[in-house]
XYZ file of C-alpha atoms in Angstrom:
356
model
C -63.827 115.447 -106.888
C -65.567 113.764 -103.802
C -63.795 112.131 -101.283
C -61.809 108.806 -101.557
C -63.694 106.823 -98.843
C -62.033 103.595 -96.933
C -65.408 101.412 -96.029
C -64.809 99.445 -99.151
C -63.830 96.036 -100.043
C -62.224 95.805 -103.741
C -63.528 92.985 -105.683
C -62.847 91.763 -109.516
C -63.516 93.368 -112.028
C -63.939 96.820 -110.607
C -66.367 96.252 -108.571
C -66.542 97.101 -104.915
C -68.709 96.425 -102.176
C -69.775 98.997 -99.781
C -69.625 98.590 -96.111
C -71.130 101.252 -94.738
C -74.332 99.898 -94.143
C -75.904 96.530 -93.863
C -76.603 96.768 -97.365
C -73.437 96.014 -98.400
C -73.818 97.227 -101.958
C -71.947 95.975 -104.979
C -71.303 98.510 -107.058
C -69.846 98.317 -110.624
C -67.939 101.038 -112.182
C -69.496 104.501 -112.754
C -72.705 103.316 -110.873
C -74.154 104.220 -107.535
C -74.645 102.293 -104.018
C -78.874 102.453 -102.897
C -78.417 105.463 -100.789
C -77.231 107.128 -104.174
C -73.999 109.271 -102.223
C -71.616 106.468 -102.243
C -69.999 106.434 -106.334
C -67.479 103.763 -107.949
C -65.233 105.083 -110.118
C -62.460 102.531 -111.841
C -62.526 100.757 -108.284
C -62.455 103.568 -105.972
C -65.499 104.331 -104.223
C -66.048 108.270 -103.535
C -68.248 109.494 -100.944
C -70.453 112.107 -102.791
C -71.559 113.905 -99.345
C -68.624 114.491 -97.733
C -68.495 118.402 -97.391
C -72.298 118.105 -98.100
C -73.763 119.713 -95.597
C -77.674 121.161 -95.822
C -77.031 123.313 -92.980
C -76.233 123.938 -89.084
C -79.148 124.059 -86.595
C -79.563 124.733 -83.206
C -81.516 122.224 -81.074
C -81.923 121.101 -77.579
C -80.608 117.716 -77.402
C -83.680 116.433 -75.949
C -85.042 116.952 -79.763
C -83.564 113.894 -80.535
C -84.653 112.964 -78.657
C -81.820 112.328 -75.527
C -83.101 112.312 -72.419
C -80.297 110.865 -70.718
C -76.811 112.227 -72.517
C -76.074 115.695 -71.670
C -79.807 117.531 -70.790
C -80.253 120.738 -70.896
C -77.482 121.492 -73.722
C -78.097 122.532 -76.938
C -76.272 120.971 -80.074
C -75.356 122.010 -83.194
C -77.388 119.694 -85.757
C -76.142 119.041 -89.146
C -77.132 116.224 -92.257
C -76.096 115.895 -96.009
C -78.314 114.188 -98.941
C -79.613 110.590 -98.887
C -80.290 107.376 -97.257
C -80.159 103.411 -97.207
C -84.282 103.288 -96.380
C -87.221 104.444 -97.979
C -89.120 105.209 -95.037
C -92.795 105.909 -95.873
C -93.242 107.792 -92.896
C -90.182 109.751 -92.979
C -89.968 113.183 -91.496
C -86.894 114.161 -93.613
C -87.722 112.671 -96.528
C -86.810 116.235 -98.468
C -83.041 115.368 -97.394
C -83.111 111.463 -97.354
C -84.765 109.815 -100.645
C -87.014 112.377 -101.966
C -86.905 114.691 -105.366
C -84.982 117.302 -103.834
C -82.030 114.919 -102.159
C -82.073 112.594 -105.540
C -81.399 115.634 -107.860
C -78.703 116.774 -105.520
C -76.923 113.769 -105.592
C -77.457 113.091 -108.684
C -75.756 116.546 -109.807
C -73.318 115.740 -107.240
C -72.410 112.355 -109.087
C -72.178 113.955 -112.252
C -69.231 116.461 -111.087
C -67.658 113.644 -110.342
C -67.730 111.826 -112.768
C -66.289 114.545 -114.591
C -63.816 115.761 -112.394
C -65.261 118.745 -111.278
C -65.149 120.605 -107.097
C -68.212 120.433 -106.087
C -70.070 123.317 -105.429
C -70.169 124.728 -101.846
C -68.051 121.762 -100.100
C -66.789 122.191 -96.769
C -63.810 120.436 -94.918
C -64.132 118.580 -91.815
C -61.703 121.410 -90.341
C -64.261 124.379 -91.599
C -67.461 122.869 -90.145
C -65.664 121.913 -86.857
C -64.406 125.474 -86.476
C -67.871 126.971 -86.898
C -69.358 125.157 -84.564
C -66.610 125.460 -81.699
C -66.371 129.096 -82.504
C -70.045 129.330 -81.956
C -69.912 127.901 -78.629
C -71.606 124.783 -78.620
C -70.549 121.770 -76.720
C -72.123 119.336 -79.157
C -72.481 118.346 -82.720
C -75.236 115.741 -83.939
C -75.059 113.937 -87.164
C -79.227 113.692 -87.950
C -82.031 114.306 -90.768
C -80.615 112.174 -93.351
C -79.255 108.728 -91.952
C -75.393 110.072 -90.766
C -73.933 106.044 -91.509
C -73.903 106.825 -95.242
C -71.338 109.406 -94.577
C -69.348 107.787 -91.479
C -66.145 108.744 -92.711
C -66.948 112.594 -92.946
C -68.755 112.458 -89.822
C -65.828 110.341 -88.459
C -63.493 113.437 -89.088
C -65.794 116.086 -88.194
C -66.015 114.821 -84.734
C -62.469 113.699 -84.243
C -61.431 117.848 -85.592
C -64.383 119.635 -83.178
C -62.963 117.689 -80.059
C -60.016 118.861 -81.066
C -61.201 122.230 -80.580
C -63.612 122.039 -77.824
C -62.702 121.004 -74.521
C -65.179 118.065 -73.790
C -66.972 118.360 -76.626
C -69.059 115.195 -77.838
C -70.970 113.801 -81.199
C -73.973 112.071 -81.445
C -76.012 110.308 -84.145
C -79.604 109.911 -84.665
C -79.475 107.164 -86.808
C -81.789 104.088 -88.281
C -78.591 101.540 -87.101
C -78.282 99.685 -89.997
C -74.349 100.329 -89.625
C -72.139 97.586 -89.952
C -69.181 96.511 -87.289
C -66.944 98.043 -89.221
C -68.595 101.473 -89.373
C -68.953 101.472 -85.535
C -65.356 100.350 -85.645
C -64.488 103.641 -87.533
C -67.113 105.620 -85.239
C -66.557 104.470 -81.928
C -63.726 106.410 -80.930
C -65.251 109.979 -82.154
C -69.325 108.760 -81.523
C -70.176 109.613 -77.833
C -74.012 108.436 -78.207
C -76.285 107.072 -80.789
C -80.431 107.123 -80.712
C -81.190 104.250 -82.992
C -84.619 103.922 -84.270
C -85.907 100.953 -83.644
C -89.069 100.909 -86.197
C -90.496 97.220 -85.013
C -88.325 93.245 -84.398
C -89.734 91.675 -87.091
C -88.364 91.827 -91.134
C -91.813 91.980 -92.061
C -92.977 95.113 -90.236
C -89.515 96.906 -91.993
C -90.590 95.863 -95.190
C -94.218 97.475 -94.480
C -92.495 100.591 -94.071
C -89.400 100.680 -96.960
C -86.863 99.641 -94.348
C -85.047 96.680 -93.634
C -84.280 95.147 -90.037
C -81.325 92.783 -90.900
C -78.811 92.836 -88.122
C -79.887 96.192 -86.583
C -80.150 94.659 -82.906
C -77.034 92.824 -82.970
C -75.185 95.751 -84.316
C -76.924 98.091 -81.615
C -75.494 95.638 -78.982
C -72.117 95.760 -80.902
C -71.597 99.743 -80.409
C -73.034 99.686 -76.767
C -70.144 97.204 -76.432
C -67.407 99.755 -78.246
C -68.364 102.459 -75.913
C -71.221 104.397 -77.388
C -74.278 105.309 -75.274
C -77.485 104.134 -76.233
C -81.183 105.511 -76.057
C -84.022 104.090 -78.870
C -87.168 105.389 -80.239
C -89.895 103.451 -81.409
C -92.764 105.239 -83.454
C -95.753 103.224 -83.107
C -98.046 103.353 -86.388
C -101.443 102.195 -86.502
C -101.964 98.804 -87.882
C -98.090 98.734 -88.750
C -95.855 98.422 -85.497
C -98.271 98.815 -82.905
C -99.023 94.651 -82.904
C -98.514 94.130 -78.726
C -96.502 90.534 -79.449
C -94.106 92.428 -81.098
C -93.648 95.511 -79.145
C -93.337 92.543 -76.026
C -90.498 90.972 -78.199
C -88.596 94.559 -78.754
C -88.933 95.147 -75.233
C -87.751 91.766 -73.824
C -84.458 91.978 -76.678
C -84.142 95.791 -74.794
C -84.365 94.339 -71.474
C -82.084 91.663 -71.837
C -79.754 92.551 -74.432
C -78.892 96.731 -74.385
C -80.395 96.851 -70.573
C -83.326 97.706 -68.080
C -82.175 101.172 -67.628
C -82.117 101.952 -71.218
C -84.047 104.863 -71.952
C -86.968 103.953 -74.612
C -89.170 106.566 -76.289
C -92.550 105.705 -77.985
C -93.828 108.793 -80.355
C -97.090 109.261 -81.468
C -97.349 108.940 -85.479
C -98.552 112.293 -87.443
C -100.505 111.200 -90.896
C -99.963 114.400 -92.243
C -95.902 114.071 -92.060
C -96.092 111.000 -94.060
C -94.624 111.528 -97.668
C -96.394 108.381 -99.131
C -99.910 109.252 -99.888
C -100.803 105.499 -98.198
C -99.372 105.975 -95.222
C -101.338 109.510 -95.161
C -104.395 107.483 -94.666
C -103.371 105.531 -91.120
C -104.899 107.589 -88.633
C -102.870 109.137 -85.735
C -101.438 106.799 -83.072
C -104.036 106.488 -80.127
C -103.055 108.000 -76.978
C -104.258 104.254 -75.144
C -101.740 102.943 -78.033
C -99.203 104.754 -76.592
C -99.554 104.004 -72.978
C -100.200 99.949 -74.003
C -96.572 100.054 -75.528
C -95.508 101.825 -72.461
C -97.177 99.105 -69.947
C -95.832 96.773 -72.296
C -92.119 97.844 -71.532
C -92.631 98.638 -68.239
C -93.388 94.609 -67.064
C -90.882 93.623 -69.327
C -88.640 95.253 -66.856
C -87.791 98.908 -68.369
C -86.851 101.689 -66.058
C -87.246 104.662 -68.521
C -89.909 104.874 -70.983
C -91.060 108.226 -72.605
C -93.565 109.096 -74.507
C -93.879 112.294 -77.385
C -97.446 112.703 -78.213
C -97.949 116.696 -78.562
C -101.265 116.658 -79.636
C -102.435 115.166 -76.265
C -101.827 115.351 -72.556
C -100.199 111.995 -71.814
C -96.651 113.305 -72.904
C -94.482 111.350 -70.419
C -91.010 113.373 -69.930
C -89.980 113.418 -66.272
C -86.754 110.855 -65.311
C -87.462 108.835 -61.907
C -85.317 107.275 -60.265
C -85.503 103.666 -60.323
C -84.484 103.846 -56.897
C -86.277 105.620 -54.847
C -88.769 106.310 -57.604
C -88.427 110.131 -57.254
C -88.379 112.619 -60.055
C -84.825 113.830 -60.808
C -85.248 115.362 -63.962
C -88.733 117.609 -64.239
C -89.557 118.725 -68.017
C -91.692 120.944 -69.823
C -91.700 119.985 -73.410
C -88.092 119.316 -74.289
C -86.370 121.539 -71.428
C -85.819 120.759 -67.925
C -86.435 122.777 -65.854
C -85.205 120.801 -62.124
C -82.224 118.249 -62.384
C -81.897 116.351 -58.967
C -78.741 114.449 -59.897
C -75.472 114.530 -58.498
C -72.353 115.225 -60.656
C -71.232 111.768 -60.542
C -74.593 110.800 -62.249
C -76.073 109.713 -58.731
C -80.034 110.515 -57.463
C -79.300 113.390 -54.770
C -82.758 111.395 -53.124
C -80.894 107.940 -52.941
C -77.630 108.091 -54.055
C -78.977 105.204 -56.946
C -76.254 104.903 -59.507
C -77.948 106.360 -62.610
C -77.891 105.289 -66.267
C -77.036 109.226 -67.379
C -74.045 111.117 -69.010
C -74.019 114.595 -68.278
């Protein structure tokens, strides 16, 4: 069977309510939370994922994208089935909420319902191993939203930094985790990017998602310890409003910090699964560079921009400083890193807001 999972709260009558997410589903016997991998059965909620994995990848970590936790290394990138959004603009909506992820979960639910291994599931222990025998110094939890399966994620991370000598975890997540899945996280979690779709409920709801307490809980796992860069991608006519990108930046500013890096993509029509959102054109270029103004006089240090259909791809780290450039990139790899060991600018000595 899947795995007995311990985000749960045991109420009457068999039901229990999820606390992964800020969902917080109530779920009655036999039935299924939203993101469809979390199952009650007689008042035990199962994680269906756990084991689950779609696969190991290689990527830079600046894919992320991180831009300020550990450049230049490459991570081994892994996901499972499902999600607590229904992004229409979703990149991975194959592994998140569409046909292929629902039918695996659903199968996957099934099994368990009747008792049955799941096919092809993997321990913490096995995928740890691979990856440390492989060499890499990283793992990060991506392509499906990793909060749905904390736990397994919890103990994947705890067993590869068991094996690797500094080795770290990351997650690339939507943060619609609750303080008691950071709780859980926290000590195995080195650094999250949280994507920050708008600061408004509205703008969520235009997009399948749900804002809730996403910013306070993004404040709440800065405080535990976990390292913080956000990524905003601007869609026409959806987030790209200039009040509201003002508002996101001021909360940034004033609430996660000045020197926390902020990346504004450009939005891709044709990677949009809902035949709607296919017909919002792609994000200007001077869209891009508003938001980026924008963030600046609100008082950020570190703003990046991802367009790769255009020239204005914004990459390079300066020092806030001395405003010199300490980390030069072409595309996702640097290629000069003027910064000291102790995360100081070799230029000015300006204590920088980087892990590496």
């Amino acid at each position: 069977m899947a795995k007995i999972i311990d985000l749960v709260e045991k109420l009457e009558r068999g039901r229990v309510r999820c606390q992964a997410c800020q969902r917080e589903c109530i779920i009655s016997d036999q039935q299924l939370g939203f993101c469809l991998s979390r199952q009650n059965i007689n008042g035990i909620l199962y994680s269906l994922d756990h084991g689950q994995i779609t696969g190991i990848q290689a990527d830079p970590i600046e894919k992320k994208p991180f831009y300020h936790f550990k450049p230049g290394s490459t991570v081994a990138t892994i996901g499972s089935w499902g999600c607590n959004f229904r992004c229409k603009q979703c990149l991975n909506y194959a592994h998140s909420w569409g046909t292929l992820a629902t039918e695996n979960l659903k199968e996957l639910a099934k099994a368990n319902l009747e008792k049955r291994q799941p096919e092809h599931a993997l321990t913490p222990q096995e995928i740890a191993k691979t990856i440390a025998d492989a060499d890499y110094p990283g793992i990060a939890f991506s392509y499906n939203e990793p909060v749905i399966w904390a736990e397994f994620a919890a103990e994947t991370a705890k067993a590869f930094k068991k094996l690797k000598k500094e080795g770290f975890a990351v997650f690339v997540t939507n943060g619609s985790w609750t303080q008691e899945t950071i709780d859980l996280l926290a000590p195995h979690i080195d650094a999250a990017n949280i994507d920050i779709k708008g600061f408004c409920e509205e703008t969520y709801k235009k997009m399948g998602a749900r804002l809730g307490i996403i910013p306070e809980m993004a404040e709440y796992a800065q405080k535990k310890g976990i390292f913080l860069e956000l990524t905003t991608l601007l869609i026409p006519t959806i987030n790209d409003d200039p009040d509201e990108v003002k508002a996101l930046a001021n909360w940034i500013v004033n609430k996660i910090g000045p020197e926390t890096p902020w990346h504004l993509s450009q939005y891709d029509p044709n990677l949009a699964p809902d035949s709607a959102f296919r017909k919002i054109p792609t994000t200007p270029v001077a869209t891009l560079e508003k938001a980026a103004e924008i963030g600046q006089e609100a008082g950020l240090s570190h703003i990046y921009i991802w367009a790769p259909t255009s020239a204005c791809t914004r990459s390079n780290m300066i020092c806030p400083g001395c405003r010199q450039t300490v980390i030069t990139r072409i595309g996702w790899q640097p290629t000069s890193i003027k910064i000291n060991p102790n995360g100081h600018c070799q230029f000015c000595n300006y204590k920088l807001n980087i892990i590496l």
